[in-house]
PDB file of C-alpha atoms in Angstrom:
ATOM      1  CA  UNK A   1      20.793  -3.650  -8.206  1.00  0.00           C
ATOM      2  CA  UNK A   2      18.657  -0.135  -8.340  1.00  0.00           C
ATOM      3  CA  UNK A   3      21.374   1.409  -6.828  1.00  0.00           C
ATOM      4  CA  UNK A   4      23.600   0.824  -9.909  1.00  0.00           C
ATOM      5  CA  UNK A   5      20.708   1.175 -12.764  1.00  0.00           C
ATOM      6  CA  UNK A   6      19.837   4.697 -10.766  1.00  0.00           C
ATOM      7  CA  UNK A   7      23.642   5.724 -10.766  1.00  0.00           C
ATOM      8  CA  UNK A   8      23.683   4.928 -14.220  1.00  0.00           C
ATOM      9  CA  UNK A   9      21.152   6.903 -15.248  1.00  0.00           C
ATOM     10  CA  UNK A  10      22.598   9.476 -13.219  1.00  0.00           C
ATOM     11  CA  UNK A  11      25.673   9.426 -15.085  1.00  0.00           C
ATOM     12  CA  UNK A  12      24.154   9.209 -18.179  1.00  0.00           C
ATOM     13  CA  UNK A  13      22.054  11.981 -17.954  1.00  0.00           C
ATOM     14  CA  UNK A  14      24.803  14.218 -16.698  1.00  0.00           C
ATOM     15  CA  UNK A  15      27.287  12.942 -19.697  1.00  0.00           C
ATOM     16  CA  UNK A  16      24.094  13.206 -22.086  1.00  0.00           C
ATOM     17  CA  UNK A  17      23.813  16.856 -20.614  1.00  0.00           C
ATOM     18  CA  UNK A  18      27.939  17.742 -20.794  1.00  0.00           C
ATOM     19  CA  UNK A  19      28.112  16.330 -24.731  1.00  0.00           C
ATOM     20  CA  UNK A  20      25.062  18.165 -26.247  1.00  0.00           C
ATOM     21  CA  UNK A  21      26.575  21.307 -24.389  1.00  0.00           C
ATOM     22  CA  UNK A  22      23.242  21.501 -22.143  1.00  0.00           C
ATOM     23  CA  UNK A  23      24.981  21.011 -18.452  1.00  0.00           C
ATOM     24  CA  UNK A  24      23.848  24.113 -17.000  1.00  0.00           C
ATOM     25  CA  UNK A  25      20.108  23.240 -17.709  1.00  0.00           C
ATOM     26  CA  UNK A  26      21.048  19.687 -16.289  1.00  0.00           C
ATOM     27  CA  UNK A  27      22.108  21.972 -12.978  1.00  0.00           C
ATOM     28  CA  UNK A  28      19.195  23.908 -13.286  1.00  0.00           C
ATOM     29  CA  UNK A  29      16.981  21.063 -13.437  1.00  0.00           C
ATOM     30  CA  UNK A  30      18.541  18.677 -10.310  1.00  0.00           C
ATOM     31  CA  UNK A  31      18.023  22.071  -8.306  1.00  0.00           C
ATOM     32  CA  UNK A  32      14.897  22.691  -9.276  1.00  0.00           C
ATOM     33  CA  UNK A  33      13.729  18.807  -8.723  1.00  0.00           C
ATOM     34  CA  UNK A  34      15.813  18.829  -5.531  1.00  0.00           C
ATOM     35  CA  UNK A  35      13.315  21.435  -4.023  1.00  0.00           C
ATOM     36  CA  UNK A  36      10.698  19.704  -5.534  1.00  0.00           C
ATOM     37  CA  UNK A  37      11.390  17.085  -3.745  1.00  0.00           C
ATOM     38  CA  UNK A  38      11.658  18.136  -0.340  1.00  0.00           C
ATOM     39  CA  UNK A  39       8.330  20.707  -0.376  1.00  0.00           C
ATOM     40  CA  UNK A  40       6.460  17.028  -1.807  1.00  0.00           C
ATOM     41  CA  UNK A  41       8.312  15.582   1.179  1.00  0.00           C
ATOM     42  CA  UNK A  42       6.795  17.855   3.323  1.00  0.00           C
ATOM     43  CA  UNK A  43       3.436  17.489   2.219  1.00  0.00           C
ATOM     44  CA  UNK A  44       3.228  13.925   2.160  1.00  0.00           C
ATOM     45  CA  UNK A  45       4.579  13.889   5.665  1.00  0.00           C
ATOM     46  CA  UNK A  46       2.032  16.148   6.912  1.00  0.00           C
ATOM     47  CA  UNK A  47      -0.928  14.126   5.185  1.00  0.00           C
ATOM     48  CA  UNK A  48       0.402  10.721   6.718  1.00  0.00           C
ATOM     49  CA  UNK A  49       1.068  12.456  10.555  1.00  0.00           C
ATOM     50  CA  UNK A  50      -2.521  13.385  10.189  1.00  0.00           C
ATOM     51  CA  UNK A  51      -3.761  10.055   8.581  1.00  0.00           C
ATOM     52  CA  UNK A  52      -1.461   8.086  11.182  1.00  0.00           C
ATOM     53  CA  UNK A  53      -2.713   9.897  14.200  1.00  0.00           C
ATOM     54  CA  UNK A  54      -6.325   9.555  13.179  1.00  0.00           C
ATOM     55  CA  UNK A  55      -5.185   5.559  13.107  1.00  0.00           C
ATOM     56  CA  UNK A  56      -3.510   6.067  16.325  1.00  0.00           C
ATOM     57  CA  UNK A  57      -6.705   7.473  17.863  1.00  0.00           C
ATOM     58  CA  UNK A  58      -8.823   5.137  16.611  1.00  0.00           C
ATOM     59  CA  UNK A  59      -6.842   2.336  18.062  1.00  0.00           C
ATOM     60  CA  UNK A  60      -7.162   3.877  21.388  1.00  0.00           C
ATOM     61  CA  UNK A  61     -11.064   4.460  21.162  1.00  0.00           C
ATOM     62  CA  UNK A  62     -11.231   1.122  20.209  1.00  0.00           C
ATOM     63  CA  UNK A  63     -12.645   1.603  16.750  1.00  0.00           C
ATOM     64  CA  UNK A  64      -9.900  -0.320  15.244  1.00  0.00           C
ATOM     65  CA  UNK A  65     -11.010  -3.352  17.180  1.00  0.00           C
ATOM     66  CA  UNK A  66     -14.388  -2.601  16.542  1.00  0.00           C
ATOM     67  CA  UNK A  67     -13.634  -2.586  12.485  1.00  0.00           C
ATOM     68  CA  UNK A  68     -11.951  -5.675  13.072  1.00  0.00           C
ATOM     69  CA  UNK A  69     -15.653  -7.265  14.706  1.00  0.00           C
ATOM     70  CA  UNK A  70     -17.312  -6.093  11.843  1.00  0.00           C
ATOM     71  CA  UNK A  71     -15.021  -7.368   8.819  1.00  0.00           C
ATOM     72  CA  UNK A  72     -14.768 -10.787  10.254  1.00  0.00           C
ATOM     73  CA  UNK A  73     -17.310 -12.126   7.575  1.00  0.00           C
ATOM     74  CA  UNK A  74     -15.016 -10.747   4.964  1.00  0.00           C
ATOM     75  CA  UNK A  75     -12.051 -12.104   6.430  1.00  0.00           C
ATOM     76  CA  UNK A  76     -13.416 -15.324   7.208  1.00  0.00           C
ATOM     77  CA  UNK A  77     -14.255 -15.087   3.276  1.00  0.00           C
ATOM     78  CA  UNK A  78     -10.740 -13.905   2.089  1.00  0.00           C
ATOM     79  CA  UNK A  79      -8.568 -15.897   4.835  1.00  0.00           C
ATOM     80  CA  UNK A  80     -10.455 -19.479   5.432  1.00  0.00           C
ATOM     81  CA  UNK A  81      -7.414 -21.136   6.740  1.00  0.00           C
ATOM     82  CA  UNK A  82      -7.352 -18.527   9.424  1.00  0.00           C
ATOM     83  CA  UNK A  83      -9.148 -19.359  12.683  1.00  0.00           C
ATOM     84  CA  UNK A  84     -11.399 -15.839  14.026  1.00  0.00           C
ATOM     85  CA  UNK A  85      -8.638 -15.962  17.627  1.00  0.00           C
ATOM     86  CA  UNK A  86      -5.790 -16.079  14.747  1.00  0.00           C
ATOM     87  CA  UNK A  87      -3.018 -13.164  15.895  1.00  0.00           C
ATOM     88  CA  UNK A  88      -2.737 -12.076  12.209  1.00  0.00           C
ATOM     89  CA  UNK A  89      -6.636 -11.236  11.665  1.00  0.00           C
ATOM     90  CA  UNK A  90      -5.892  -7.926  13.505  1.00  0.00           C
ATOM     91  CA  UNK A  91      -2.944  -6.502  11.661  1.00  0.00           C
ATOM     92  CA  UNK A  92      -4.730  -7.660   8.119  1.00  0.00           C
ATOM     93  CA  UNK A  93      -7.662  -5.442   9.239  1.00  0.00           C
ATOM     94  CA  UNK A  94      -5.607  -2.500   9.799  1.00  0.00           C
ATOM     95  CA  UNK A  95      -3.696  -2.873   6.768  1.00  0.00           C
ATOM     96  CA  UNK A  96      -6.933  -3.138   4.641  1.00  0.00           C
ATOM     97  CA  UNK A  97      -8.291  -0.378   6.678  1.00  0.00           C
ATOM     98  CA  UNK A  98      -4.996   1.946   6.048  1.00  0.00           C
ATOM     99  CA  UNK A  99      -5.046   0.811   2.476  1.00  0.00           C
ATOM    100  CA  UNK A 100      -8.469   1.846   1.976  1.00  0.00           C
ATOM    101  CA  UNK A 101      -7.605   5.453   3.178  1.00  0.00           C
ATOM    102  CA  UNK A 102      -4.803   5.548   1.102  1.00  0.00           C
ATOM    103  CA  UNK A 103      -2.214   5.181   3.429  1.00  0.00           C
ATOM    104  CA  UNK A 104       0.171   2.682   1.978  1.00  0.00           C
ATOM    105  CA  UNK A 105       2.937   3.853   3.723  1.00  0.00           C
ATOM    106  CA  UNK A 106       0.902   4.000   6.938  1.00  0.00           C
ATOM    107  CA  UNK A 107      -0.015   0.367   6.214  1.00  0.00           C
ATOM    108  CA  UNK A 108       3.246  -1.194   5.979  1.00  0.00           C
ATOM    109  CA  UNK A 109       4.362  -2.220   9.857  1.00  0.00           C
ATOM    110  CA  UNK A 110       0.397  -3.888  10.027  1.00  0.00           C
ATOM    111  CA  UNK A 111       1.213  -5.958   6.832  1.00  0.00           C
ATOM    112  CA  UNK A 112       4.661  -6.935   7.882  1.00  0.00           C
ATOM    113  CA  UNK A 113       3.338  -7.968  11.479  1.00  0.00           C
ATOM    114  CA  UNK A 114       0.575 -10.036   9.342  1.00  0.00           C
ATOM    115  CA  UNK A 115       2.775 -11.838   7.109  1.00  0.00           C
ATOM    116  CA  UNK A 116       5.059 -12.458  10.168  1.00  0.00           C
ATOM    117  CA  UNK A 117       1.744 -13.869  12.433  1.00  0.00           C
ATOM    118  CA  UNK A 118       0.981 -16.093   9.483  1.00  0.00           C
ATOM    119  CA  UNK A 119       4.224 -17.815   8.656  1.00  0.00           C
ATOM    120  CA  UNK A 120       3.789 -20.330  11.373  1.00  0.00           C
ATOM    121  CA  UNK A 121       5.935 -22.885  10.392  1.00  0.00           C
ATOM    122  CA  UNK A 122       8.976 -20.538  10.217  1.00  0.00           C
ATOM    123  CA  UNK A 123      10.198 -22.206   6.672  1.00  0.00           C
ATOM    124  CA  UNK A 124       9.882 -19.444   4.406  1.00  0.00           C
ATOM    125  CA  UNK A 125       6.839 -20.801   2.279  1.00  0.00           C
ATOM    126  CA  UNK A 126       4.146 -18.660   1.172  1.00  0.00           C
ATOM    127  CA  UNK A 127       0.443 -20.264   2.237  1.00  0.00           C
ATOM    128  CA  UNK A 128      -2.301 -19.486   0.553  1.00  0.00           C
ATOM    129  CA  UNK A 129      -3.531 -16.697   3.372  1.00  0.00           C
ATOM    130  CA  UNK A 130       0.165 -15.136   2.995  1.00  0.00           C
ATOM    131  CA  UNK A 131      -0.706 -14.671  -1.184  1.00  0.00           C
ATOM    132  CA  UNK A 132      -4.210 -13.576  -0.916  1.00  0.00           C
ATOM    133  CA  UNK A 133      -2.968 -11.153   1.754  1.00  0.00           C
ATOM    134  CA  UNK A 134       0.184  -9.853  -0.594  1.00  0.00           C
ATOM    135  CA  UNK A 135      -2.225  -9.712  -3.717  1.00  0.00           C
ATOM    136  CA  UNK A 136      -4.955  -7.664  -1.672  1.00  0.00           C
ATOM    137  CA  UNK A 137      -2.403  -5.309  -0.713  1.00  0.00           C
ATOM    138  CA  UNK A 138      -1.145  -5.064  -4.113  1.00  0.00           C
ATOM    139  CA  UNK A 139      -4.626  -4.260  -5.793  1.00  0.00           C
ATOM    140  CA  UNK A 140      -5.417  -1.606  -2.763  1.00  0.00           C
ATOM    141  CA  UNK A 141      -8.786  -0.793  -2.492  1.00  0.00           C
ATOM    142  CA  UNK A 142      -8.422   2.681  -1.631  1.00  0.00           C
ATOM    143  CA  UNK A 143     -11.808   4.727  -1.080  1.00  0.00           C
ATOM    144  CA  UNK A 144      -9.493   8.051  -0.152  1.00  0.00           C
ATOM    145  CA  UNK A 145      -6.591   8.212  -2.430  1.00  0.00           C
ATOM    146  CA  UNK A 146      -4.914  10.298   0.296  1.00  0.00           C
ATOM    147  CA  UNK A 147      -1.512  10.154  -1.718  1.00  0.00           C
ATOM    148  CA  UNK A 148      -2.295  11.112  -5.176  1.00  0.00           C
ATOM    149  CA  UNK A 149      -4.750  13.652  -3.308  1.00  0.00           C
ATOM    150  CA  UNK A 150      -1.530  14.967  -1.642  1.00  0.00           C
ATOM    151  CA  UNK A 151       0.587  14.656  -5.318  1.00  0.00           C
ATOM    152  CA  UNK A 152      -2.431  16.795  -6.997  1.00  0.00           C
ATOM    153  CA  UNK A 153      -2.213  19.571  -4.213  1.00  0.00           C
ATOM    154  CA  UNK A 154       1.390  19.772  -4.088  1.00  0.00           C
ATOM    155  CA  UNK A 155       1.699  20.533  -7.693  1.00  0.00           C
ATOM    156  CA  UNK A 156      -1.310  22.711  -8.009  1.00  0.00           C
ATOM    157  CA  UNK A 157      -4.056  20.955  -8.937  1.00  0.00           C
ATOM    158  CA  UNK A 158      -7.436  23.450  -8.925  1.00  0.00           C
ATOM    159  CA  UNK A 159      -9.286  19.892  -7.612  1.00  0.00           C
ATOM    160  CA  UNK A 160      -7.090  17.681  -6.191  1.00  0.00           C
ATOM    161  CA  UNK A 161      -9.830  15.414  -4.945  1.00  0.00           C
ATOM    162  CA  UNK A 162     -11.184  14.838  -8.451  1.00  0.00           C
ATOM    163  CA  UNK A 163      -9.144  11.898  -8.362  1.00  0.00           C
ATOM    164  CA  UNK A 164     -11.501   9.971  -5.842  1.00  0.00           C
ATOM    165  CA  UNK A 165     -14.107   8.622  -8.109  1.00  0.00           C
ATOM    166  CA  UNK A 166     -11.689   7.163 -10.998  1.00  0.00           C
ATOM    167  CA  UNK A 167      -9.356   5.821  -8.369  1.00  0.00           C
ATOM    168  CA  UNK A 168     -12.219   3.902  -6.316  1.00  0.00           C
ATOM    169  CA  UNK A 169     -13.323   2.900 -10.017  1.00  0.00           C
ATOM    170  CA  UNK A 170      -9.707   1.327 -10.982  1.00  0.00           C
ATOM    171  CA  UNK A 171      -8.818  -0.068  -7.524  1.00  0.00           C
ATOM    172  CA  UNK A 172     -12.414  -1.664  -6.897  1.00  0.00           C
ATOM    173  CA  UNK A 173     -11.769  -3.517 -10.241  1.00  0.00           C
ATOM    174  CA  UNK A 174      -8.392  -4.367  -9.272  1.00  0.00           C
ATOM    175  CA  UNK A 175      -9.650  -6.080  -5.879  1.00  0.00           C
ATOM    176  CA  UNK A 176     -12.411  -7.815  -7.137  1.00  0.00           C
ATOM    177  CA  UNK A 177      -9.719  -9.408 -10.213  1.00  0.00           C
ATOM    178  CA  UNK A 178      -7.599  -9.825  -7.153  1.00  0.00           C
ATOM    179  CA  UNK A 179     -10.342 -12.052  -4.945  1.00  0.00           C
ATOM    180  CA  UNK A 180     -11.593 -13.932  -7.998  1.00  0.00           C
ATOM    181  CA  UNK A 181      -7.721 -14.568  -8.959  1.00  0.00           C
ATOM    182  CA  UNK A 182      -7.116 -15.793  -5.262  1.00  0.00           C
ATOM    183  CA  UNK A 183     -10.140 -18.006  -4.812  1.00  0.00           C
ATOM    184  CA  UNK A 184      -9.756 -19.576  -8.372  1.00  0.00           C
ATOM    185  CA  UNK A 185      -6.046 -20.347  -7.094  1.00  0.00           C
ATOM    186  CA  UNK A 186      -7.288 -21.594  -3.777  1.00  0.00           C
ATOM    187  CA  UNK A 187      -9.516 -23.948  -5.091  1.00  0.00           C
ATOM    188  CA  UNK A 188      -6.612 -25.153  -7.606  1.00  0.00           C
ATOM    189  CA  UNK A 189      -4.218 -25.740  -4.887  1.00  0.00           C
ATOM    190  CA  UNK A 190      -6.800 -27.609  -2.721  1.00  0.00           C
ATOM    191  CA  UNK A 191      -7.163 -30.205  -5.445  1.00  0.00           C
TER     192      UNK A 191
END
C-alpha cells in the first residue's frame, strides 16, 4: 500500500511540476535530494557501525550481561509474567539498552528475537509482556539521541548535540505515560 501512495505522489509531483511549467526545478530538486540522500546515508551508517560495534564489544566483555543483572528489578517490574531464567529477558535488555543510545535501528534484531522468545504458545496473540514490550519500544527512552544527533550534523547544525536535553525531556515523559498506560492495562486485563 506505501508503495502505491509513494508512486503517486511521485507522479503527482512530477505532473504538478510539468503543468505549472516548473520541471526543470523538479529535476533539479530529485538530484539535489538524491545526493542528499546518500551523504545522510553515509553518515548514519557510520554512527550505527560505531554504535553497533561498541554493542558488539560490550557483549563480548560481558557488560551486556552484566546490564542485564542489574535491570532485573526493572524488568521484573515491567515484565511480571516473565520468570528471571525467561530466554526473552536478555534480548529486551539489549533492546532497551540500544534504544536508550539511540540506536533504533541497532535495536531491531534484539526486539524481534524478544517478541519471538515470548510468543510461547505459537498462536499469534499478543500477551501482556509482548504489549508492554512493543509500547516501551515505541516511547524510546533515549538518553543519546544518536540519530537526530547524526540528522543535526549532517545538515550543519553549529550544535548538533543540543538536542540531548529536550529529547531525554520528551522521551522520559513518553516512557513514564507508556509504564503507567501498561500497568493500568495490566491490572484491567487481570480482572
Amino acid at each position: 500500500m506505501l508503495n502505491y501512495l509513494w508512486s503517486f505522489m511521485i507522479l503527482a509531483g512530477l505532473l504538478f511540476g510539468a503543468v505549472c511549467g516548473n520541471l526543470g526545478e523538479v529535476t533539479q530538486g530529485l538530484i539535489e535530494s538524491a545526493q542528499d540522500a546518500v551523504a545522510l546515508g553515509i553518515t548514519m551508517l557510520g554512527m550505527m557501525t560505531f554504535w553497533c560495534g561498541i554493542m558488539e564489544v560490550g557483549k563480548r566483555a560481558g557488560l551486556l550481561e552484566w546490564f542485564t543483572q542489574k535491570m532485573n528489578p526493572l524488568l521484573n517490574f515491567l515484565f511480571p509474567d516473565l520468570k528471571p531464567v525467561h530466554p526473552a529477558r536478555a534480548p529486551i535488555a539489549v533492546n532497551i539498552i540500544a534504544n536508550m543510545l539511540g540506536l533504533g535501528m541497532a535495536s531491531t534484531p534484539a526486539g524481534l528475537l524478544a517478541m519471538q522468545e515470548m510468543d510461547e504458545k505459537k498462536d499469534g496473540r499478543a500477551t501482556d509482556a509482548m504489549c508492554t514490550f512493543l509500547i516501551l519500544n515505541i516511547s524510546s527512552l533515549q538518553l543519546i539521541p544518536v540519530s537526530m544527533i547524526a540528522y543535526r550534523s549532517q545538515y550543519g547544525s553549529p550544535d548538533p548535540g543540543a538536542v540531548i536535553g529536550p529529547a531525554l525531556l520528551a522521551t522520559s515523559c513518553s516512557t513514564l505515560t507508556a509504564v503507567i498506560f501498561c500497568k493500568i492495562m495490566q491490572k484491567i486485563s487481570r480482572r
